Coordinates of C-alpha atoms in Angstrom, one line a residue:
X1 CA 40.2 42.4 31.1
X2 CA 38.4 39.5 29.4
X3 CA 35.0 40.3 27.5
X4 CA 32.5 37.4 27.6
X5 CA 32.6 34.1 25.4
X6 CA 29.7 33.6 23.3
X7 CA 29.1 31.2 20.5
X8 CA 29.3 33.9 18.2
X9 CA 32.6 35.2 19.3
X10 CA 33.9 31.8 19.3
X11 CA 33.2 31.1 15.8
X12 CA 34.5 34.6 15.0
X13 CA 37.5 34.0 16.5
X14 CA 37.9 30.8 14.8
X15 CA 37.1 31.7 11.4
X16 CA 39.6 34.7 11.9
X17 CA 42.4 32.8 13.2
X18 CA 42.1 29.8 10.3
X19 CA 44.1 30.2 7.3
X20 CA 43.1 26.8 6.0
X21 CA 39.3 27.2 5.9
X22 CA 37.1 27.4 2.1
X23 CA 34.0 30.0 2.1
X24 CA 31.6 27.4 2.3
X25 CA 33.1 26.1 5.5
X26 CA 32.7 29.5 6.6
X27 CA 29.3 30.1 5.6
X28 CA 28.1 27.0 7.4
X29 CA 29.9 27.9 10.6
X30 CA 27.6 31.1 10.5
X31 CA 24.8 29.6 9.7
X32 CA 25.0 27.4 12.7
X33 CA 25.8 29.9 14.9
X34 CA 23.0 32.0 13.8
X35 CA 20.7 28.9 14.3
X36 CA 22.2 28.7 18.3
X37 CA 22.0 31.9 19.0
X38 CA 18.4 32.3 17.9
X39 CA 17.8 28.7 20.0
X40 CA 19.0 30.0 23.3
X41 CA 15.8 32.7 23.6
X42 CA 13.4 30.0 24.7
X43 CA 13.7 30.3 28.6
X44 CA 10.0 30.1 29.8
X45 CA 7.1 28.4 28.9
X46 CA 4.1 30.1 27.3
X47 CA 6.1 33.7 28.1
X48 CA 6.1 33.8 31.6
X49 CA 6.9 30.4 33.7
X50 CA 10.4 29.8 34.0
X51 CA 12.3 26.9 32.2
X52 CA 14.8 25.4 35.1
X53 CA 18.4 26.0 33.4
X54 CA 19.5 22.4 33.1
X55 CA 16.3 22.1 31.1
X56 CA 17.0 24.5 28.3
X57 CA 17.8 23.6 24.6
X58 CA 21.6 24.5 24.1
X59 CA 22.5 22.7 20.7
X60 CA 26.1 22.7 22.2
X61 CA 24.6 19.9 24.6
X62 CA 21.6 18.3 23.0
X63 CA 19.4 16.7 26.1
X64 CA 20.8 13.5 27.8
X65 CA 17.8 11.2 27.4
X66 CA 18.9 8.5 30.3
X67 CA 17.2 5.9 32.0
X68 CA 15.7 7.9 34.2
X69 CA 13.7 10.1 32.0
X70 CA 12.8 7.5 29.6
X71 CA 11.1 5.8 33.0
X72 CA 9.4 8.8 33.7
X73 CA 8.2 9.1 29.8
X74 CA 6.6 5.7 30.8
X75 CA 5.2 6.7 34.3
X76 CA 3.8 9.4 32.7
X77 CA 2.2 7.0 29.7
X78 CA 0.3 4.8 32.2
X79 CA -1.4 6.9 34.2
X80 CA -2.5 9.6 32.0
X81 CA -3.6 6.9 29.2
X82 CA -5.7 5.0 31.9
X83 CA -8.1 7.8 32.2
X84 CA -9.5 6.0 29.3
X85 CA -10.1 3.0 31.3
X86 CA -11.2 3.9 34.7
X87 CA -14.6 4.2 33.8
X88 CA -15.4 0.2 32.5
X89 CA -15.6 -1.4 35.9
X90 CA -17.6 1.5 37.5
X91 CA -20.7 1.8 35.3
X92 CA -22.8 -0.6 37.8
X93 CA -21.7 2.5 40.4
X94 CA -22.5 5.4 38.3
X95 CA -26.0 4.0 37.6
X96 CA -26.9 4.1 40.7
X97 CA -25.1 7.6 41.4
X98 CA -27.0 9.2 38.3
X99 CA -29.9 7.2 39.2
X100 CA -30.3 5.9 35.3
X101 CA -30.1 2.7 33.7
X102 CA -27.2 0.9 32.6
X103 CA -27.8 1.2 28.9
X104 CA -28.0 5.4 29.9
X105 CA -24.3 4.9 31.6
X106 CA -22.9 2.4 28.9
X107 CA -22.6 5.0 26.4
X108 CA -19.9 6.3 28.9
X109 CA -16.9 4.1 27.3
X110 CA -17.7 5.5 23.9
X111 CA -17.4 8.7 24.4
X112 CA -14.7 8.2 26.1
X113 CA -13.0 6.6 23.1
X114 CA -14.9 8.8 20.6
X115 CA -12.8 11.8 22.1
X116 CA -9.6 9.8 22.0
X117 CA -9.9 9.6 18.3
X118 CA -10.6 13.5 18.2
X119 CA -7.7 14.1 20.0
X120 CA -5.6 11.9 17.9
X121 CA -6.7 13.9 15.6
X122 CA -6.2 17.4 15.9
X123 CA -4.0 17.0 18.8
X124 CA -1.2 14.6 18.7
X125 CA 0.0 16.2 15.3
X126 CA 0.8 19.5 16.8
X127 CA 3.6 17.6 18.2
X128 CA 5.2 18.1 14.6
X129 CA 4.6 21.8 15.0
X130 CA 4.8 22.9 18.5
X131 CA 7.5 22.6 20.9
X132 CA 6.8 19.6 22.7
X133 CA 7.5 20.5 26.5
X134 CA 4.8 23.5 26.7
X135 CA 2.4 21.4 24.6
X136 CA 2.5 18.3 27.0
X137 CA 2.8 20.9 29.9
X138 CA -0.4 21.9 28.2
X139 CA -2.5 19.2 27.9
X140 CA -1.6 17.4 31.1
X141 CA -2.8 20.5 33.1
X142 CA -6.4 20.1 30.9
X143 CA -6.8 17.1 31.5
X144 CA -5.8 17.0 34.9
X145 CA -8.3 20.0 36.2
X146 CA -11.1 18.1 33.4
X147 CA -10.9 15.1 35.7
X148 CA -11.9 17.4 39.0
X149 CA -15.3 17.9 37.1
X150 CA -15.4 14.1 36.6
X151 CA -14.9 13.8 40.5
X152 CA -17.6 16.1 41.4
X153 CA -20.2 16.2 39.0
X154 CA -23.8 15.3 39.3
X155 CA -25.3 15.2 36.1
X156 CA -24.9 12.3 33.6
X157 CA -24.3 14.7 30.4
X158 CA -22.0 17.1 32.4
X159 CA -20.3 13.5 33.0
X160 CA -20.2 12.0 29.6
X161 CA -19.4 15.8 28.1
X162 CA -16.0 15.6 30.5
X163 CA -15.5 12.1 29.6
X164 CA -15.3 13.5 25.9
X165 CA -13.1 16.2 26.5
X166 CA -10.8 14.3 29.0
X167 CA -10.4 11.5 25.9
X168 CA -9.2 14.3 23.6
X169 CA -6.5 15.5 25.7
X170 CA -5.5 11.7 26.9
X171 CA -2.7 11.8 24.1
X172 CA 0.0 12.7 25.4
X173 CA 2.0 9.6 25.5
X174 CA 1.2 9.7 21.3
X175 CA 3.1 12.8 22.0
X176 CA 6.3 11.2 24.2
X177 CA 6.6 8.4 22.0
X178 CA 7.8 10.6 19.2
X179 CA 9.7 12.8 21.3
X180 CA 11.3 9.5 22.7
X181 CA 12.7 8.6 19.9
X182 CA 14.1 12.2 18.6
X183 CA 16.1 12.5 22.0
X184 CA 17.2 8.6 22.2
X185 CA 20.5 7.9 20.4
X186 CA 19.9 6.0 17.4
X187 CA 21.4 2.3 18.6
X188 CA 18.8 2.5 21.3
X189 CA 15.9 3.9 20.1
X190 CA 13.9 0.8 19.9
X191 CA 14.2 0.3 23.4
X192 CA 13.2 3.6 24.4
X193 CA 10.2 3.6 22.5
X194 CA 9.7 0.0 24.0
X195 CA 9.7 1.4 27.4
X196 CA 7.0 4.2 26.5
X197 CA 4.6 2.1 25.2
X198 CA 4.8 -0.5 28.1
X199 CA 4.1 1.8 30.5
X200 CA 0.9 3.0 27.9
X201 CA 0.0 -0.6 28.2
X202 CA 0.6 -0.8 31.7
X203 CA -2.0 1.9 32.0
X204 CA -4.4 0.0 30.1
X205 CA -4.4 -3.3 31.9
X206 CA -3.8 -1.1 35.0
X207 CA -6.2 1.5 35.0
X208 CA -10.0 -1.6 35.1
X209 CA -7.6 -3.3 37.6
X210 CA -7.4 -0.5 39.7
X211 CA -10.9 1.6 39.6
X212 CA -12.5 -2.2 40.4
X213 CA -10.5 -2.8 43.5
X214 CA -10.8 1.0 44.8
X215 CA -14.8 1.0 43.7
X216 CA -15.5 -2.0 45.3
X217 CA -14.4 -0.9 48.7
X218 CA -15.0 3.0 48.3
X219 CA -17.1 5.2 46.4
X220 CA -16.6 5.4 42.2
X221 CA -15.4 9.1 43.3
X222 CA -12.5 7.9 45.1
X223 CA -11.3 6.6 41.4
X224 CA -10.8 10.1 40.1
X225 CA -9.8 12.0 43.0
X226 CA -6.5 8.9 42.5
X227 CA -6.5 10.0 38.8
X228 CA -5.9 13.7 39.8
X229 CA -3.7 12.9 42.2
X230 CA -1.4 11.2 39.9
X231 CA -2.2 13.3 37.1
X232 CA -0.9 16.3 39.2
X233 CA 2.0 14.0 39.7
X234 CA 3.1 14.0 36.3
X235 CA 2.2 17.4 35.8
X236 CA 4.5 18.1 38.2
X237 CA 7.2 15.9 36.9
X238 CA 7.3 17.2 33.6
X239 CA 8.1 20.4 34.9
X240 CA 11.1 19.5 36.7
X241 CA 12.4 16.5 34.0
X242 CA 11.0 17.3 30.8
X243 CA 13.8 19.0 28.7
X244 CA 13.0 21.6 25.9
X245 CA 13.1 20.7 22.2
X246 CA 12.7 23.0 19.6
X247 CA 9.4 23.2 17.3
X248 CA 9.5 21.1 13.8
X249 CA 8.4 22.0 10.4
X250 CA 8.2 26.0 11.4
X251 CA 7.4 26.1 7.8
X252 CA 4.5 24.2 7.8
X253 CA 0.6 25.4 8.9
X254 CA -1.5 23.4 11.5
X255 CA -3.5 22.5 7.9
X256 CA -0.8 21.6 6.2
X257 CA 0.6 19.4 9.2
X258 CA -2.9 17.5 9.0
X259 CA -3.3 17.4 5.3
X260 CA 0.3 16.2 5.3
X261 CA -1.0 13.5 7.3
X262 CA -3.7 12.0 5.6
X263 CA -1.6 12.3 2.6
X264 CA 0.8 9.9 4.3
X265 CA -2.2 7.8 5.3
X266 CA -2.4 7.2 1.8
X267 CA 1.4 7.2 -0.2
X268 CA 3.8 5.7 2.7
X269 CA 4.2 1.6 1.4
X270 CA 5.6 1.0 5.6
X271 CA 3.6 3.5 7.5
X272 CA 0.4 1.3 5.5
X273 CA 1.6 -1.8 5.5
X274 CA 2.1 -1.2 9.2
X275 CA -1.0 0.2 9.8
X276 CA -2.8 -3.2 8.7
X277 CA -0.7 -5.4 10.7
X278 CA -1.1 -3.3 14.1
X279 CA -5.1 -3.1 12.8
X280 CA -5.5 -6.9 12.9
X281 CA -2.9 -7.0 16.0
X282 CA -4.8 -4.6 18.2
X283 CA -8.3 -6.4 17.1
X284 CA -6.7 -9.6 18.6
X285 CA -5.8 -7.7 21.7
X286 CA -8.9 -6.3 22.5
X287 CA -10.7 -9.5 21.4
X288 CA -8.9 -11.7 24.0
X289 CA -9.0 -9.6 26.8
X290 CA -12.5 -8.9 26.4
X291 CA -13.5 -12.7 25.8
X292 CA -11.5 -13.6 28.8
X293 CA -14.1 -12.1 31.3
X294 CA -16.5 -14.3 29.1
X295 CA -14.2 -17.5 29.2
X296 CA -13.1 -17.1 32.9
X297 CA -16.9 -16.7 34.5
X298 CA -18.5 -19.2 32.6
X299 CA -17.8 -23.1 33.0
X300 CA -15.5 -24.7 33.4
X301 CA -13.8 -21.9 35.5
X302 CA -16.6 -19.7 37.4
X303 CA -14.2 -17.6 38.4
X304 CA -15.0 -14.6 40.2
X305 CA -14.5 -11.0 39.4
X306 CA -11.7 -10.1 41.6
X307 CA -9.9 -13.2 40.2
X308 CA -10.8 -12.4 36.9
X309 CA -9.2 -9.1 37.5
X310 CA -6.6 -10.5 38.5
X311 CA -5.6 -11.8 35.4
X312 CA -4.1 -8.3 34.6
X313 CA -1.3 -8.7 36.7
X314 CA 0.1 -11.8 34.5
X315 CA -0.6 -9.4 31.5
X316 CA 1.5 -6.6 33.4
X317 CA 4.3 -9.2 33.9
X318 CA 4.5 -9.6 30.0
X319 CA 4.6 -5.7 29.6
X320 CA 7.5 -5.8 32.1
X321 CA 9.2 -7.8 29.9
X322 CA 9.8 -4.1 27.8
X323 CA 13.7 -3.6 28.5
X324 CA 14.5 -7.1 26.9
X325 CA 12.1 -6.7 24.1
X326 CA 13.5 -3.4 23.1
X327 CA 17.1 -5.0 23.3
X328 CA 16.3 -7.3 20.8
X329 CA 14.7 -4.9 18.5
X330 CA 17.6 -2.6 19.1
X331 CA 19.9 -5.3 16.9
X332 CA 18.0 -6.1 14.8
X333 CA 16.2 -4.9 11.5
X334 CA 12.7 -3.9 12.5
X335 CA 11.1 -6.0 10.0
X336 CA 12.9 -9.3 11.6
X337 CA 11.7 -8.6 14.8
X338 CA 8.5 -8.4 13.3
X339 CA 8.5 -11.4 11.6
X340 CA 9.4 -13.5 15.1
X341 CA 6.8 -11.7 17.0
X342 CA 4.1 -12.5 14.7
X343 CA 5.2 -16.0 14.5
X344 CA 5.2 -15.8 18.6
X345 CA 2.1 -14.6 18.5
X346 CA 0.7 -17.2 16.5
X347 CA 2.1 -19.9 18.4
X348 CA 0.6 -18.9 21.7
X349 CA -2.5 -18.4 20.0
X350 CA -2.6 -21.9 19.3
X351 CA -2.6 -23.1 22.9
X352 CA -5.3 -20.7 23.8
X353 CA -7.4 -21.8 20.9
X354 CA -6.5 -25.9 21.4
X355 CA -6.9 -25.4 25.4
X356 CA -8.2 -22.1 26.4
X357 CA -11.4 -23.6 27.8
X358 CA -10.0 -27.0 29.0
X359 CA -6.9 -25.8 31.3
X360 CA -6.2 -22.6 32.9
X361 CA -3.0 -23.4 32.7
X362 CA -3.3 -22.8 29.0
X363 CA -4.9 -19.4 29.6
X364 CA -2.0 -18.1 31.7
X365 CA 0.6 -19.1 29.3
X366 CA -1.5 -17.6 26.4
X367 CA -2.1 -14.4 28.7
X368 CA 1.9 -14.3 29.6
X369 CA 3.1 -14.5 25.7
X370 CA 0.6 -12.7 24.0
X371 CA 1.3 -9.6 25.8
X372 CA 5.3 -10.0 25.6
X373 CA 5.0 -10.5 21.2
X374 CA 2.0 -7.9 20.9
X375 CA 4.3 -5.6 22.4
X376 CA 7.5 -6.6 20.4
X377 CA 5.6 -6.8 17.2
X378 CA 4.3 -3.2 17.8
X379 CA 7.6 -1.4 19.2
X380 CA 9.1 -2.9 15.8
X381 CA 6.5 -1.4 13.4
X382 CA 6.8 1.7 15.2
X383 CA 10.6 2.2 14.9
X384 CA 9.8 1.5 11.3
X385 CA 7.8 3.9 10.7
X386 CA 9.5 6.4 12.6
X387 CA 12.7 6.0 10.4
X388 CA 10.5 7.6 7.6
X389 CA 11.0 10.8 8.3
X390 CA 12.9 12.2 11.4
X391 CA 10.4 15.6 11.0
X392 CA 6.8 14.0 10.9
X393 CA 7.4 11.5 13.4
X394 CA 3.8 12.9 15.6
X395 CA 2.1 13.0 12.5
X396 CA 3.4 9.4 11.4
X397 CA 2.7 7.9 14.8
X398 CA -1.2 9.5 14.9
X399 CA -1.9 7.7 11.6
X400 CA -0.5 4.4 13.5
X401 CA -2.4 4.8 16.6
X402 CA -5.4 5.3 14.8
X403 CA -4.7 2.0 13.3
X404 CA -4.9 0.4 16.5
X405 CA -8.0 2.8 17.6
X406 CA -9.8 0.8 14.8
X407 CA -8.5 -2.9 15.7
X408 CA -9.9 -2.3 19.4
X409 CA -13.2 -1.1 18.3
X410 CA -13.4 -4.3 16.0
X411 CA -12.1 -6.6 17.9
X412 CA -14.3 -5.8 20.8
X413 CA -17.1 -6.0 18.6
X414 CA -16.6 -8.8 16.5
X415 CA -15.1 -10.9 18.8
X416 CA -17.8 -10.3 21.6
X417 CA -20.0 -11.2 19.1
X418 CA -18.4 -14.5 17.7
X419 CA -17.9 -15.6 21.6
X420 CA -21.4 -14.9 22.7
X421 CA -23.0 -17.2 19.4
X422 CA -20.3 -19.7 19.2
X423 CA -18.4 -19.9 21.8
X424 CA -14.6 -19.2 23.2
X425 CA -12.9 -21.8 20.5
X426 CA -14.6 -19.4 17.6
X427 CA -13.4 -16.6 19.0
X428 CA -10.0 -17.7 19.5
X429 CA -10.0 -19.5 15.7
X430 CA -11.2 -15.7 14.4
X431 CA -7.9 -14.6 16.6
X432 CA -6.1 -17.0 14.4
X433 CA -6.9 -15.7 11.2
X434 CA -5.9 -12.5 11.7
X435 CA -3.2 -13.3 13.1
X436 CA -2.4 -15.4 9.3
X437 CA -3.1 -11.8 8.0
X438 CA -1.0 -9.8 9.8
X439 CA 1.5 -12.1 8.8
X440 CA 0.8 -12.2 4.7
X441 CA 0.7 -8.6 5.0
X442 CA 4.5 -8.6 6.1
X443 CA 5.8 -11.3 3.9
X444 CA 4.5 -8.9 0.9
X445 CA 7.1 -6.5 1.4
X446 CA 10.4 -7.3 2.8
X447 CA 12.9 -5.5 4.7
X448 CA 15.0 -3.4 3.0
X449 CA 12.9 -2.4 0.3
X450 CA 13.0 1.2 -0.3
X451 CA 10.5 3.8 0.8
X452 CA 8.1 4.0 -2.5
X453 CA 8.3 -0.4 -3.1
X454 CA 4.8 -1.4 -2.6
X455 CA 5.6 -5.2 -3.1
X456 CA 8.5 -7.8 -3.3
X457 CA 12.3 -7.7 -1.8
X458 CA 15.3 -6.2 -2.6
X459 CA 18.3 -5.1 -0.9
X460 CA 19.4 -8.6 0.5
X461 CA 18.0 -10.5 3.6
X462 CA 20.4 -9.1 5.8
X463 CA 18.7 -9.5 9.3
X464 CA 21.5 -7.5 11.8
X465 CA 21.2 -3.7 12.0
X466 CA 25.1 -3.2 12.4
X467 CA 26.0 -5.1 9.3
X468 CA 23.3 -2.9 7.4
X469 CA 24.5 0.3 8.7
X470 CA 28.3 -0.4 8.2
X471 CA 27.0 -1.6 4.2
X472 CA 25.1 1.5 4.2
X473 CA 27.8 4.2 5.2
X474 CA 30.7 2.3 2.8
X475 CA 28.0 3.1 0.2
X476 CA 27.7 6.3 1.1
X477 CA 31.3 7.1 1.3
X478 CA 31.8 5.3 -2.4
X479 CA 29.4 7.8 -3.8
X480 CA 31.2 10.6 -2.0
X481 CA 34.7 9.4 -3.6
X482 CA 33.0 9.2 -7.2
X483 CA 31.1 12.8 -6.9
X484 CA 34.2 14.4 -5.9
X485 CA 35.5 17.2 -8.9
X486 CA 38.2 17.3 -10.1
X487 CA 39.5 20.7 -7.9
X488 CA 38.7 19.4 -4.7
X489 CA 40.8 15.9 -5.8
X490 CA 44.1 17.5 -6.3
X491 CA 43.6 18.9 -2.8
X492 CA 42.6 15.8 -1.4
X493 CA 46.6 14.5 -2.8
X494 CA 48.2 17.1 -1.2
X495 CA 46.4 16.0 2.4
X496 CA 47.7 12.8 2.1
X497 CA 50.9 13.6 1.0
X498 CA 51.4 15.8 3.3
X499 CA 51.7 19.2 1.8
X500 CA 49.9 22.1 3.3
X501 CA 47.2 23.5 1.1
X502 CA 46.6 27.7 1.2
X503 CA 44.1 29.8 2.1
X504 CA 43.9 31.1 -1.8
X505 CA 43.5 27.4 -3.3
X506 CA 40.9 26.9 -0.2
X507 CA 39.0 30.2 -1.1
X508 CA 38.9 29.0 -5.0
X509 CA 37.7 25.8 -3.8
X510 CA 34.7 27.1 -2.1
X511 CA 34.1 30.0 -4.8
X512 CA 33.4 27.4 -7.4

């Protein structure tokens, strides 16, 4: 009669039957068997709904994080992110449902986006905290049953008090981007992170495409009854793909996580340097999609709002461009890739400012490449900044986001502002300058300087990720040989002569 294998009894067992392993090799064995066992206790979410078993975190078989799942990390990005958007194209609609004006409804968008910021915030950290499965299982069912008032209300402040709250929970793809690249092996991690935020951007150029087609042949309701829909969708989803990691930084408070934040905000030379390049990025963005409603209804174009909207879909086809822009990041050192996507980005910028208003041509080409190098250029600062620290990867990411939160608000601003008193080459020319920033900003610190150098290069110019990895670990394995003492060396003769080396000199090993 056999009594059942655990990983306790297998270590046991082990340890028992080794005569060649030190104390401290023993004392680590425990310790990590300690840390499974107490692992293995997290079958259901929030104490009472089932985890399916192929779900479960066994640190024997860390999650597989496939092709599959990192599609549905992206499926899930777009269409909980475009609840952000739905509302632009429908305001004309909700006027007239609310019977108000439009300057009563167009305070709609920002509070939208006001509660966005909230929740990126005082939300999105708790991904450094929490485990991250119940926590998006969590929000996702929020905002979900949130967007059933939006469907139903009738009252404008029940509406825009909604809107807020439905912002503050749209964050969970700044949750799955982090949890992306924990589960992601290491030689792909760009890719996988490239891949979550397409399908974020897919949601944003998705979601006015989308409520304008659907509102223009069926009421602005029919919009969020869809957004429940798919929102249940992904609940759904999650449920039955989303494996279980274990929480981060049990240590930590949920104050602590956020002052740890802004102190990041403020001491981290590549999360800031970072943060002002995807600032000026995102207000270039925001700027040219905005403008191009502007650009494309006005002479010489007169284009009409369906084709206008239409315009999306050659942005989309940029965004689909993810698996190849990941690829290249993937190989390369993130601050290489980018350098050549700011350089992209300020190449296609120049057609659009030369010939954005002459051909339309021009503005397609423009369209097509800016959304492929914005894209690249982002996924790129991102991995960066997630190679800071493996624990405060939420945290790190919020700061980022909130970057681009800013750029949006003034790029849309600004740049509405330049177009409407000086016209589309103005706009595009104050495009062009920030793109020259973003890329000063990135030639002040180069690529492998460490993580406190503010300014200047060091480390070499070494562009390929494989050659600075294979440098790294030979360093790392030099500094090994020369911290060795002088016990563990005779040891390390008698291995390689050969000889067997006992239990007792083992033992004394460890004891010192």
């Amino acid at each position: 009669m056999t009594t059942p294998s655990t990983p306790t009894t297998t270590i046991i067992t082990e340890v028992s039957g080794s005569q060649t392993m030190d104390k401290k090799e023993v004392d680590d064995k425990l310790e990590l068997v300690e840390s499974v066992d107490s692992e293995f206790e997290f079958t259901k979410d929030f104490g009472f709904l089932p985890i399916p078993k192929h779900l479960r975190y066994n640190p024997a078989k860390p999650p597989h994080f496939g092709l599959l799942l990192n599609i549905a990390f992206g499926f899930a990005s777009t269409f909980i992110v475009a609840n952000l958007y739905y509302c632009q194209p429908l305001l004309i609609q909700l006027s007239i449902a609310f019977d108000v004006t439009y300057g009563e409804v167009s305070i709609i968008p920002t509070v939208v986006q006001a509660g966005y910021a909230t929740g990126l915030v005082l939300i999105s950290p708790l991904g450094d905290l929490l485990r991250r499965r119940q926590l998006i299982l969590c929000i996702v069912a929020i905002s979900t049953s949130l967007t059933i008032g939006l469907a139903v209300t009738n009252n404008l402040v029940v509406f825009e008090v909604l809107s807020f709250l439905v912002g503050a929970v749209t964050v969970t793809p700044q949750i799955l981007v982090p949890l992306a690249a924990d589960l992601a092996p290491e030689k792909r991690r760009a890719s996988a992170i490239a891949m979550v935020l397409s399908g974020l951007l897919f949601g944003i150029l998705m979601a006015r495409v989308l409520a304008g087609v659907i509102a223009e042949f069926r009421s602005w309701r029919v919009v969020y009854y869809f957004a429940i829909g798919v929102q249940s969708l992904v609940l759904v989803g999650s449920y039955l793909m989303l494996p279980d990691y274990p929480s981060k930084n049990n240590d930590l408070s949920y104050f602590r996580i956020l002052w740890t934040m802004g102190k990041f905000a403020v001491t981290e030379p590549i999360l800031i340097q970072a943060c002002l390049i995807n600032l000026g990025s995102s207000a270039c963005f925001s700027n040219f999609w905005v403008t191009l409603t502007f650009l494309l209804g006005g002479p010489p174009y007169n284009y009409s709002t369906l084709v206008i909207g239409l315009f999306g879909l050659v942005g989309m086809a940029g965004v689909a461009m993810s698996p190849v822009v990941g690829h290249v990041i993937d190989r390369l050192v993130p601050w290489y890739a980018s350098l050549f996507g700011v350089i992209m980005l300020i190449l296609f910028q120049s057609i659009q400012t030369g010939a954005g208003g002459i051909s339309v041509a021009a503005v397609i080409i423009a369209t097509f490449g800016l959304d492929i190098f914005r894209q690249m250029l982002q996924v790129s600062l991102t991995t960066a900044i997630f190679g800071i620290s493996a624990s405060a990867r939420a945290r790190l990411n919020a700061v980022s986001i909130l970057s681009i939160f800013i750029g949006q608000v003034m790029g849309t601003s600004v740049g509405t502002h330049i177009f409407v008193k000086f016209g589309w080459r103005a706009s595009a020319a104050f495009a062009m300058g920030l793109y020259g920033w973003q890329f000063f900003i990135l030639l002040i610190r180069g690529p492998h300087c460490k993580r406190y150098t503010w300014f200047g290069y060091e480390g070499g110019l070494e562009a390929r990720k494989s050659v600075v990895r294979e440098r790294e670990q030979l360093e790392q394995e030099e500094k090994d040989r020369q911290n060795e003492t002088p016990s563990q060396q005779p040891q390390d003769d008698k291995r390689e002569k050969g000889e067997s080396v006992d239990l007792d000199d083992k033992m004394a090993v460890g004891e010192r």
